[in-house]
PDB file of C-alpha atoms in Angstrom:
ATOM      1  CA  MET A  22      41.973 -34.565  31.687  1.00  0.00           C
ATOM      2  CA  ASN A  23      38.847 -34.632  29.482  1.00  0.00           C
ATOM      3  CA  GLY A  24      41.082 -34.838  26.442  1.00  0.00           C
ATOM      4  CA  VAL A  25      43.027 -31.687  27.408  1.00  0.00           C
ATOM      5  CA  VAL A  26      46.724 -31.554  28.423  1.00  0.00           C
ATOM      6  CA  ALA A  27      46.548 -30.210  31.990  1.00  0.00           C
ATOM      7  CA  THR A  28      50.082 -30.792  33.303  1.00  0.00           C
ATOM      8  CA  ILE A  29      53.503 -31.861  32.013  1.00  0.00           C
ATOM      9  CA  THR A  30      55.694 -33.982  34.282  1.00  0.00           C
ATOM     10  CA  ILE A  31      59.498 -33.949  33.818  1.00  0.00           C
ATOM     11  CA  THR A  32      60.817 -37.529  33.930  1.00  0.00           C
ATOM     12  CA  ASN A  33      64.436 -36.671  33.073  1.00  0.00           C
ATOM     13  CA  PRO A  34      65.817 -33.145  33.692  1.00  0.00           C
ATOM     14  CA  GLY A  35      68.739 -33.496  31.233  1.00  0.00           C
ATOM     15  CA  PHE A  36      71.595 -30.997  31.449  1.00  0.00           C
ATOM     16  CA  GLY A  37      73.388 -28.167  29.637  1.00  0.00           C
ATOM     17  CA  TYR A  38      70.318 -26.011  28.939  1.00  0.00           C
ATOM     18  CA  THR A  39      71.065 -22.255  28.866  1.00  0.00           C
ATOM     19  CA  THR A  40      67.608 -21.115  27.808  1.00  0.00           C
ATOM     20  CA  ALA A  41      64.139 -22.513  28.275  1.00  0.00           C
ATOM     21  CA  PRO A  42      63.690 -25.368  25.774  1.00  0.00           C
ATOM     22  CA  THR A  43      60.704 -25.837  23.498  1.00  0.00           C
ATOM     23  CA  VAL A  44      58.418 -28.666  24.557  1.00  0.00           C
ATOM     24  CA  ILE A  45      57.021 -30.631  21.631  1.00  0.00           C
ATOM     25  CA  ILE A  46      53.763 -32.460  22.310  1.00  0.00           C
ATOM     26  CA  ASP A  47      52.492 -34.991  19.810  1.00  0.00           C
ATOM     27  CA  PRO A  48      49.076 -34.138  18.355  1.00  0.00           C
ATOM     28  CA  PRO A  49      46.148 -36.210  19.613  1.00  0.00           C
ATOM     29  CA  SER A  50      45.569 -39.569  17.955  1.00  0.00           C
ATOM     30  CA  GLY A  51      42.025 -38.524  17.161  1.00  0.00           C
ATOM     31  CA  LEU A  52      40.486 -41.684  18.579  1.00  0.00           C
ATOM     32  CA  LEU A  53      36.938 -40.893  19.679  1.00  0.00           C
ATOM     33  CA  PRO A  54      36.049 -42.889  22.825  1.00  0.00           C
ATOM     34  CA  ASP A  55      32.924 -45.052  22.625  1.00  0.00           C
ATOM     35  CA  GLN A  56      32.326 -44.208  18.946  1.00  0.00           C
ATOM     36  CA  THR A  57      32.205 -47.775  17.681  1.00  0.00           C
ATOM     37  CA  ASN A  58      29.161 -47.785  15.417  1.00  0.00           C
ATOM     38  CA  ALA A  59      28.814 -47.486  11.647  1.00  0.00           C
ATOM     39  CA  SER A  60      27.622 -43.898  12.115  1.00  0.00           C
ATOM     40  CA  LEU A  61      29.057 -40.977  14.092  1.00  0.00           C
ATOM     41  CA  THR A  62      26.795 -38.298  15.561  1.00  0.00           C
ATOM     42  CA  ILE A  63      28.222 -35.079  17.025  1.00  0.00           C
ATOM     43  CA  SER A  64      25.827 -33.137  19.225  1.00  0.00           C
ATOM     44  CA  ASN A  65      25.943 -29.372  19.700  1.00  0.00           C
ATOM     45  CA  VAL A  66      28.650 -29.002  17.054  1.00  0.00           C
ATOM     46  CA  GLY A  67      31.128 -26.151  17.518  1.00  0.00           C
ATOM     47  CA  THR A  68      34.293 -24.787  15.977  1.00  0.00           C
ATOM     48  CA  ASN A  69      36.388 -27.203  18.046  1.00  0.00           C
ATOM     49  CA  ASP A  70      34.790 -30.034  16.068  1.00  0.00           C
ATOM     50  CA  THR A  71      36.198 -28.736  12.781  1.00  0.00           C
ATOM     51  CA  GLY A  72      38.522 -31.229  11.174  1.00  0.00           C
ATOM     52  CA  SER A  73      38.750 -34.490   9.236  1.00  0.00           C
ATOM     53  CA  TYR A  74      36.924 -37.660  10.209  1.00  0.00           C
ATOM     54  CA  PHE A  75      37.496 -41.238   9.156  1.00  0.00           C
ATOM     55  CA  ALA A  76      36.832 -44.724  10.482  1.00  0.00           C
ATOM     56  CA  VAL A  77      38.888 -47.911  10.728  1.00  0.00           C
ATOM     57  CA  VAL A  78      36.856 -51.108  10.390  1.00  0.00           C
ATOM     58  CA  THR A  79      38.358 -54.369  11.672  1.00  0.00           C
ATOM     59  CA  ASN A  80      37.405 -57.986  12.056  1.00  0.00           C
ATOM     60  CA  ALA A  81      39.230 -61.259  12.535  1.00  0.00           C
ATOM     61  CA  TRP A  82      40.495 -61.244   8.947  1.00  0.00           C
ATOM     62  CA  GLY A  83      41.895 -57.709   8.704  1.00  0.00           C
ATOM     63  CA  SER A  84      41.082 -54.008   8.669  1.00  0.00           C
ATOM     64  CA  ILE A  85      40.168 -51.238   6.250  1.00  0.00           C
ATOM     65  CA  THR A  86      40.286 -47.449   6.593  1.00  0.00           C
ATOM     66  CA  SER A  87      37.570 -45.241   5.157  1.00  0.00           C
ATOM     67  CA  SER A  88      38.155 -42.120   3.115  1.00  0.00           C
ATOM     68  CA  VAL A  89      38.428 -38.850   5.002  1.00  0.00           C
ATOM     69  CA  ALA A  90      35.370 -36.598   5.415  1.00  0.00           C
ATOM     70  CA  THR A  91      35.969 -32.948   6.362  1.00  0.00           C
ATOM     71  CA  LEU A  92      33.690 -31.069   8.742  1.00  0.00           C
ATOM     72  CA  THR A  93      33.594 -27.276   8.402  1.00  0.00           C
ATOM     73  CA  VAL A  94      31.582 -25.398  11.025  1.00  0.00           C
ATOM     74  CA  SER A  95      30.139 -22.093   9.820  1.00  0.00           C
ATOM     75  CA  ILE A  96      29.408 -19.306  12.295  1.00  0.00           C
ATOM     76  CA  PRO A  97      26.469 -16.945  11.642  1.00  0.00           C
ATOM     77  CA  PRO A  98      27.375 -13.243  11.601  1.00  0.00           C
ATOM     78  CA  PHE A  99      27.337 -11.406  14.902  1.00  0.00           C
ATOM     79  CA  LEU A 100      27.987  -7.797  15.865  1.00  0.00           C
ATOM     80  CA  THR A 101      30.835  -6.743  18.094  1.00  0.00           C
ATOM     81  CA  GLN A 102      30.277  -3.033  17.396  1.00  0.00           C
ATOM     82  CA  SER A 103      27.219  -1.145  16.124  1.00  0.00           C
ATOM     83  CA  PRO A 104      27.214   2.254  14.366  1.00  0.00           C
ATOM     84  CA  THR A 105      27.098   5.202  16.751  1.00  0.00           C
ATOM     85  CA  ASN A 106      25.175   8.458  16.425  1.00  0.00           C
ATOM     86  CA  LEU A 107      27.069  11.342  14.836  1.00  0.00           C
ATOM     87  CA  ILE A 108      26.632  15.097  14.529  1.00  0.00           C
ATOM     88  CA  ALA A 109      28.424  16.543  11.511  1.00  0.00           C
ATOM     89  CA  SER A 110      29.056  19.990  10.076  1.00  0.00           C
ATOM     90  CA  PHE A 111      27.971  20.643   6.531  1.00  0.00           C
ATOM     91  CA  GLY A 112      30.602  19.447   4.055  1.00  0.00           C
ATOM     92  CA  SER A 113      32.518  17.342   6.592  1.00  0.00           C
ATOM     93  CA  ASN A 114      33.220  13.615   6.273  1.00  0.00           C
ATOM     94  CA  VAL A 115      31.580  11.067   8.553  1.00  0.00           C
ATOM     95  CA  SER A 116      32.065   7.321   8.977  1.00  0.00           C
ATOM     96  CA  PHE A 117      29.742   4.630  10.286  1.00  0.00           C
ATOM     97  CA  THR A 118      31.540   1.416  11.181  1.00  0.00           C
ATOM     98  CA  LEU A 119      30.461  -2.086  12.126  1.00  0.00           C
ATOM     99  CA  GLY A 120      32.439  -4.622  14.090  1.00  0.00           C
ATOM    100  CA  VAL A 121      31.441  -8.111  12.987  1.00  0.00           C
ATOM    101  CA  GLY A 122      32.429 -11.710  13.475  1.00  0.00           C
ATOM    102  CA  GLY A 123      31.486 -14.954  11.809  1.00  0.00           C
ATOM    103  CA  THR A 124      32.495 -17.090   8.882  1.00  0.00           C
ATOM    104  CA  LEU A 125      33.902 -15.298   5.844  1.00  0.00           C
ATOM    105  CA  PRO A 126      33.081 -14.094   3.292  1.00  0.00           C
ATOM    106  CA  MET A 127      30.411 -11.706   4.546  1.00  0.00           C
ATOM    107  CA  ASN A 128      28.063  -9.447   2.615  1.00  0.00           C
ATOM    108  CA  PHE A 129      27.194  -6.017   3.967  1.00  0.00           C
ATOM    109  CA  GLN A 130      24.123  -3.982   2.988  1.00  0.00           C
ATOM    110  CA  TRP A 131      23.860  -0.388   4.174  1.00  0.00           C
ATOM    111  CA  TYR A 132      20.498   1.414   4.238  1.00  0.00           C
ATOM    112  CA  TRP A 133      19.775   5.073   4.617  1.00  0.00           C
ATOM    113  CA  GLN A 134      16.686   6.154   6.560  1.00  0.00           C
ATOM    114  CA  PRO A 135      15.876   9.844   5.943  1.00  0.00           C
ATOM    115  CA  ALA A 136      15.587  12.215   8.866  1.00  0.00           C
ATOM    116  CA  ALA A 137      12.167  13.135  10.190  1.00  0.00           C
ATOM    117  CA  GLY A 138      10.117  15.121   7.717  1.00  0.00           C
ATOM    118  CA  ARG A 139      11.704  13.618   4.610  1.00  0.00           C
ATOM    119  CA  ALA A 140       9.096  10.895   4.058  1.00  0.00           C
ATOM    120  CA  ALA A 141       6.091  11.774   1.905  1.00  0.00           C
ATOM    121  CA  VAL A 142       2.772  12.563   3.599  1.00  0.00           C
ATOM    122  CA  ALA A 143      -0.692  12.417   2.016  1.00  0.00           C
ATOM    123  CA  ALA A 144      -4.269  12.659   3.253  1.00  0.00           C
ATOM    124  CA  PRO A 145      -7.238  10.648   1.924  1.00  0.00           C
ATOM    125  CA  ASP A 146     -10.505  12.118   0.655  1.00  0.00           C
ATOM    126  CA  VAL A 147     -13.227   9.879   2.135  1.00  0.00           C
ATOM    127  CA  ARG A 148     -16.813  10.239   0.966  1.00  0.00           C
ATOM    128  CA  ASN A 149     -19.661   7.949   2.031  1.00  0.00           C
ATOM    129  CA  GLY A 150     -17.117   5.390   3.211  1.00  0.00           C
ATOM    130  CA  PHE A 151     -15.199   5.323  -0.075  1.00  0.00           C
ATOM    131  CA  VAL A 152     -11.679   6.673  -0.577  1.00  0.00           C
ATOM    132  CA  VAL A 153     -12.161   8.747  -3.711  1.00  0.00           C
ATOM    133  CA  GLY A 154      -9.006  10.853  -3.787  1.00  0.00           C
ATOM    134  CA  THR A 155      -5.909  12.073  -1.985  1.00  0.00           C
ATOM    135  CA  THR A 156      -3.961  15.220  -1.306  1.00  0.00           C
ATOM    136  CA  VAL A 157      -0.155  15.139  -1.102  1.00  0.00           C
ATOM    137  CA  LEU A 158       0.830  17.312   1.863  1.00  0.00           C
ATOM    138  CA  GLN A 159       4.585  16.649   1.663  1.00  0.00           C
ATOM    139  CA  GLY A 160       6.447  15.073  -1.224  1.00  0.00           C
ATOM    140  CA  GLY A 161       9.465  13.913   0.764  1.00  0.00           C
ATOM    141  CA  GLY A 162      12.744  13.405  -1.085  1.00  0.00           C
ATOM    142  CA  TYR A 163      15.307  10.953  -2.456  1.00  0.00           C
ATOM    143  CA  TYR A 164      12.776   8.358  -3.574  1.00  0.00           C
ATOM    144  CA  LEU A 165      14.613   6.169  -6.071  1.00  0.00           C
ATOM    145  CA  THR A 166      11.716   3.733  -6.474  1.00  0.00           C
ATOM    146  CA  VAL A 167       7.960   4.020  -6.109  1.00  0.00           C
ATOM    147  CA  PRO A 168       7.109   3.494  -2.413  1.00  0.00           C
ATOM    148  CA  THR A 169       4.392   1.242  -1.078  1.00  0.00           C
ATOM    149  CA  VAL A 170       1.179   3.066  -0.172  1.00  0.00           C
ATOM    150  CA  ARG A 171      -1.269   1.727   2.410  1.00  0.00           C
ATOM    151  CA  ILE A 172      -4.644   3.112   3.440  1.00  0.00           C
ATOM    152  CA  VAL A 173      -5.148   2.418   7.141  1.00  0.00           C
ATOM    153  CA  ASP A 174      -8.449   2.593   8.993  1.00  0.00           C
ATOM    154  CA  SER A 175      -9.999   0.812  11.962  1.00  0.00           C
ATOM    155  CA  VAL A 176     -13.208  -0.068  10.102  1.00  0.00           C
ATOM    156  CA  GLY A 177     -12.733   0.375   6.333  1.00  0.00           C
ATOM    157  CA  ASN A 178     -11.000  -2.056   4.032  1.00  0.00           C
ATOM    158  CA  GLY A 179     -10.276  -2.873   0.420  1.00  0.00           C
ATOM    159  CA  ALA A 180      -8.849   0.459  -0.737  1.00  0.00           C
ATOM    160  CA  ALA A 181      -5.612   0.460  -2.719  1.00  0.00           C
ATOM    161  CA  ALA A 182      -3.436   3.267  -4.024  1.00  0.00           C
ATOM    162  CA  THR A 183      -0.157   3.861  -5.786  1.00  0.00           C
ATOM    163  CA  ALA A 184       2.301   6.738  -5.621  1.00  0.00           C
ATOM    164  CA  VAL A 185       3.738   8.793  -8.464  1.00  0.00           C
ATOM    165  CA  VAL A 186       7.386   9.764  -8.025  1.00  0.00           C
ATOM    166  CA  THR A 187       8.881  12.674  -9.923  1.00  0.00           C
ATOM    167  CA  ALA A 188      12.468  13.858  -9.455  1.00  0.00           C
ATOM    168  CA  GLY A 189      12.775  11.895  -6.225  1.00  0.00           C
ATOM    169  CA  ALA A 190       9.600  13.189  -4.586  1.00  0.00           C
ATOM    170  CA  VAL A 191       6.058  11.832  -4.328  1.00  0.00           C
ATOM    171  CA  THR A 192       3.945  14.167  -6.432  1.00  0.00           C
ATOM    172  CA  ALA A 193       0.647  12.261  -6.416  1.00  0.00           C
ATOM    173  CA  VAL A 194      -1.128   9.305  -4.856  1.00  0.00           C
ATOM    174  CA  ASN A 195      -3.655   7.705  -7.185  1.00  0.00           C
ATOM    175  CA  ILE A 196      -6.537   5.614  -5.883  1.00  0.00           C
ATOM    176  CA  LEU A 197      -6.749   2.219  -7.595  1.00  0.00           C
ATOM    177  CA  THR A 198      -9.638   0.777  -5.548  1.00  0.00           C
ATOM    178  CA  PRO A 199     -11.902   2.942  -3.342  1.00  0.00           C
ATOM    179  CA  GLY A 200     -12.722   0.171  -0.868  1.00  0.00           C
ATOM    180  CA  SER A 201     -15.673   0.664   1.466  1.00  0.00           C
ATOM    181  CA  GLY A 202     -16.628   1.458   5.050  1.00  0.00           C
ATOM    182  CA  TYR A 203     -13.853   3.999   5.621  1.00  0.00           C
ATOM    183  CA  SER A 204     -14.191   6.561   8.391  1.00  0.00           C
ATOM    184  CA  ALA A 205     -13.012  10.152   8.617  1.00  0.00           C
ATOM    185  CA  GLY A 206     -10.035   8.890  10.615  1.00  0.00           C
ATOM    186  CA  ALA A 207      -8.555   6.940   7.710  1.00  0.00           C
ATOM    187  CA  GLN A 208      -4.878   7.597   7.019  1.00  0.00           C
ATOM    188  CA  ILE A 209      -2.498   7.131   4.105  1.00  0.00           C
ATOM    189  CA  VAL A 210       0.831   5.580   5.019  1.00  0.00           C
ATOM    190  CA  ILE A 211       3.649   6.052   2.496  1.00  0.00           C
ATOM    191  CA  ASP A 212       6.851   4.115   3.068  1.00  0.00           C
ATOM    192  CA  PRO A 213       9.915   6.362   3.528  1.00  0.00           C
ATOM    193  CA  PRO A 214      12.685   6.226   0.922  1.00  0.00           C
ATOM    194  CA  GLN A 215      15.290   3.549   1.438  1.00  0.00           C
ATOM    195  CA  HIS A 216      18.581   4.036  -0.333  1.00  0.00           C
ATOM    196  CA  CYS A 217      20.548   0.851  -0.547  1.00  0.00           C
ATOM    197  CA  HIS A 218      24.328   0.777  -0.156  1.00  0.00           C
ATOM    198  CA  SER A 219      25.665  -2.568  -1.324  1.00  0.00           C
ATOM    199  CA  ALA A 220      28.769  -4.044   0.239  1.00  0.00           C
ATOM    200  CA  THR A 221      30.632  -7.319   0.410  1.00  0.00           C
ATOM    201  CA  ALA A 222      33.495  -8.214   2.723  1.00  0.00           C
ATOM    202  CA  GLY A 223      36.028  -5.399   2.687  1.00  0.00           C
ATOM    203  CA  GLN A 224      37.268  -2.293   4.420  1.00  0.00           C
ATOM    204  CA  SER A 225      35.434   0.885   3.452  1.00  0.00           C
ATOM    205  CA  ASP A 226      32.700   2.433   1.326  1.00  0.00           C
ATOM    206  CA  GLN A 227      32.313   6.082   0.463  1.00  0.00           C
ATOM    207  CA  ARG A 228      29.080   7.827  -0.491  1.00  0.00           C
ATOM    208  CA  ASP A 229      28.791  11.222  -2.140  1.00  0.00           C
ATOM    209  CA  ALA A 230      25.979  12.827  -0.189  1.00  0.00           C
ATOM    210  CA  HIS A 231      26.341  16.446  -1.270  1.00  0.00           C
ATOM    211  CA  PRO A 232      23.058  18.271  -1.953  1.00  0.00           C
ATOM    212  CA  ARG A 233      21.876  17.412  -5.434  1.00  0.00           C
ATOM    213  CA  SER A 234      20.466  20.075  -7.693  1.00  0.00           C
ATOM    214  CA  ARG A 235      19.052  17.321  -9.911  1.00  0.00           C
ATOM    215  CA  PRO A 236      17.742  14.601  -7.578  1.00  0.00           C
ATOM    216  CA  GLY A 237      16.768  12.321 -10.450  1.00  0.00           C
ATOM    217  CA  VAL A 238      20.248  12.248 -11.992  1.00  0.00           C
ATOM    218  CA  GLY A 239      22.996  10.025 -10.647  1.00  0.00           C
ATOM    219  CA  ARG A 240      26.679  10.815 -10.216  1.00  0.00           C
ATOM    220  CA  ARG A 241      29.751   8.871 -11.189  1.00  0.00           C
ATOM    221  CA  ARG A 242      32.051   8.331  -8.227  1.00  0.00           C
ATOM    222  CA  LEU A 243      35.328   6.552  -7.715  1.00  0.00           C
ATOM    223  CA  LEU A 244      35.645   4.537  -4.532  1.00  0.00           C
ATOM    224  CA  ARG A 245      38.958   3.368  -3.116  1.00  0.00           C
ATOM    225  CA  HIS A 246      39.421   0.148  -1.184  1.00  0.00           C
ATOM    226  CA  ARG A 247      42.471  -0.752   0.894  1.00  0.00           C
ATOM    227  CA  GLY A 248      44.832  -2.327  -1.605  1.00  0.00           C
ATOM    228  CA  GLU A 249      43.924   0.277  -4.269  1.00  0.00           C
ATOM    229  CA  ARG A 250      40.908  -1.576  -5.616  1.00  0.00           C
ATOM    230  CA  ARG A 251      38.283   0.800  -7.015  1.00  0.00           C
ATOM    231  CA  TRP A 252      34.597   0.727  -7.788  1.00  0.00           C
ATOM    232  CA  GLN A 253      32.304   3.077  -9.645  1.00  0.00           C
ATOM    233  CA  CYS A 254      28.763   3.793  -8.490  1.00  0.00           C
ATOM    234  CA  ASP A 255      25.709   3.239 -10.595  1.00  0.00           C
ATOM    235  CA  GLN A 256      23.750   6.150 -11.982  1.00  0.00           C
ATOM    236  CA  GLN A 257      21.327   6.545  -9.068  1.00  0.00           C
ATOM    237  CA  PRO A 258      22.071   9.187  -6.442  1.00  0.00           C
ATOM    238  CA  GLY A 259      22.782   7.775  -3.018  1.00  0.00           C
ATOM    239  CA  HIS A 260      23.116   4.176  -4.174  1.00  0.00           C
ATOM    240  CA  ILE A 261      26.475   2.403  -4.218  1.00  0.00           C
ATOM    241  CA  ALA A 262      26.552  -0.895  -6.085  1.00  0.00           C
ATOM    242  CA  GLY A 263      29.435  -3.336  -5.734  1.00  0.00           C
ATOM    243  CA  ALA A 264      31.504  -1.488  -3.115  1.00  0.00           C
ATOM    244  CA  SER A 265      32.815  -3.614  -0.256  1.00  0.00           C
ATOM    245  CA  SER A 266      32.820  -2.684   3.384  1.00  0.00           C
ATOM    246  CA  ALA A 267      31.854  -2.968   7.020  1.00  0.00           C
ATOM    247  CA  ALA A 268      32.289   0.826   7.152  1.00  0.00           C
ATOM    248  CA  LEU A 269      30.342   3.551   5.381  1.00  0.00           C
ATOM    249  CA  ARG A 270      31.953   6.964   4.880  1.00  0.00           C
ATOM    250  CA  ALA A 271      29.880   9.827   3.585  1.00  0.00           C
ATOM    251  CA  THR A 272      30.155  13.553   3.004  1.00  0.00           C
ATOM    252  CA  ALA A 273      27.653  15.360   5.207  1.00  0.00           C
ATOM    253  CA  ALA A 274      24.863  17.122   3.386  1.00  0.00           C
ATOM    254  CA  ALA A 275      22.252  19.695   4.226  1.00  0.00           C
ATOM    255  CA  THR A 276      18.588  18.913   3.723  1.00  0.00           C
ATOM    256  CA  PRO A 277      17.614  20.276   0.305  1.00  0.00           C
TER     257      PRO A 277
END
């Protein structure tokens, strides 16, 4: 029925069986009904279409069989489980885990978004429509790279600025271009820090997230993978390079 074995009919019951016998069914011949052209098109391809394809060409004088072409159907990644919110005591261990499906191998990339209040905050100094300076109100923390700075206003345009990062915090925002037409309601938007946790297909990552007395100095850490494989972090705090996992384990830390 539609190419699927629906029922099995016993034509000869035999005799002498003491246990249920194994029924052996020949694999399908693979003949594709109505596919009699020099090209084969498969619509809405799925995993059931995975396999080897070939053609037999015949005429009145004989036949010839083509070489075999293999079709592999790749499945994009999809989530079966997302990380859940956690509340942790200082110094405890926490784990964030993904459930994923799709074609292997998979690459995982973990990102850390700081809690509220950790991003840098600055205010512009607007005079006669020009942004002439800034004041850093909050330096934030754990900036490993210089963040993008945008000057936002409903009427002004053209201003540009760049941040200065020292020991993981934004210590200054320098105006590159003053722009024009800015109002008193202009705002400076500084991207929050994003710490990247690299991962490829594997079981677990571990991040040392203890408070750092020297935010600009990295730590050397040993990471253990199921099967006793190990990785060592790079020299940036909070950034794991080359570890492999759909799970991130970290040691809880207080806000410095």
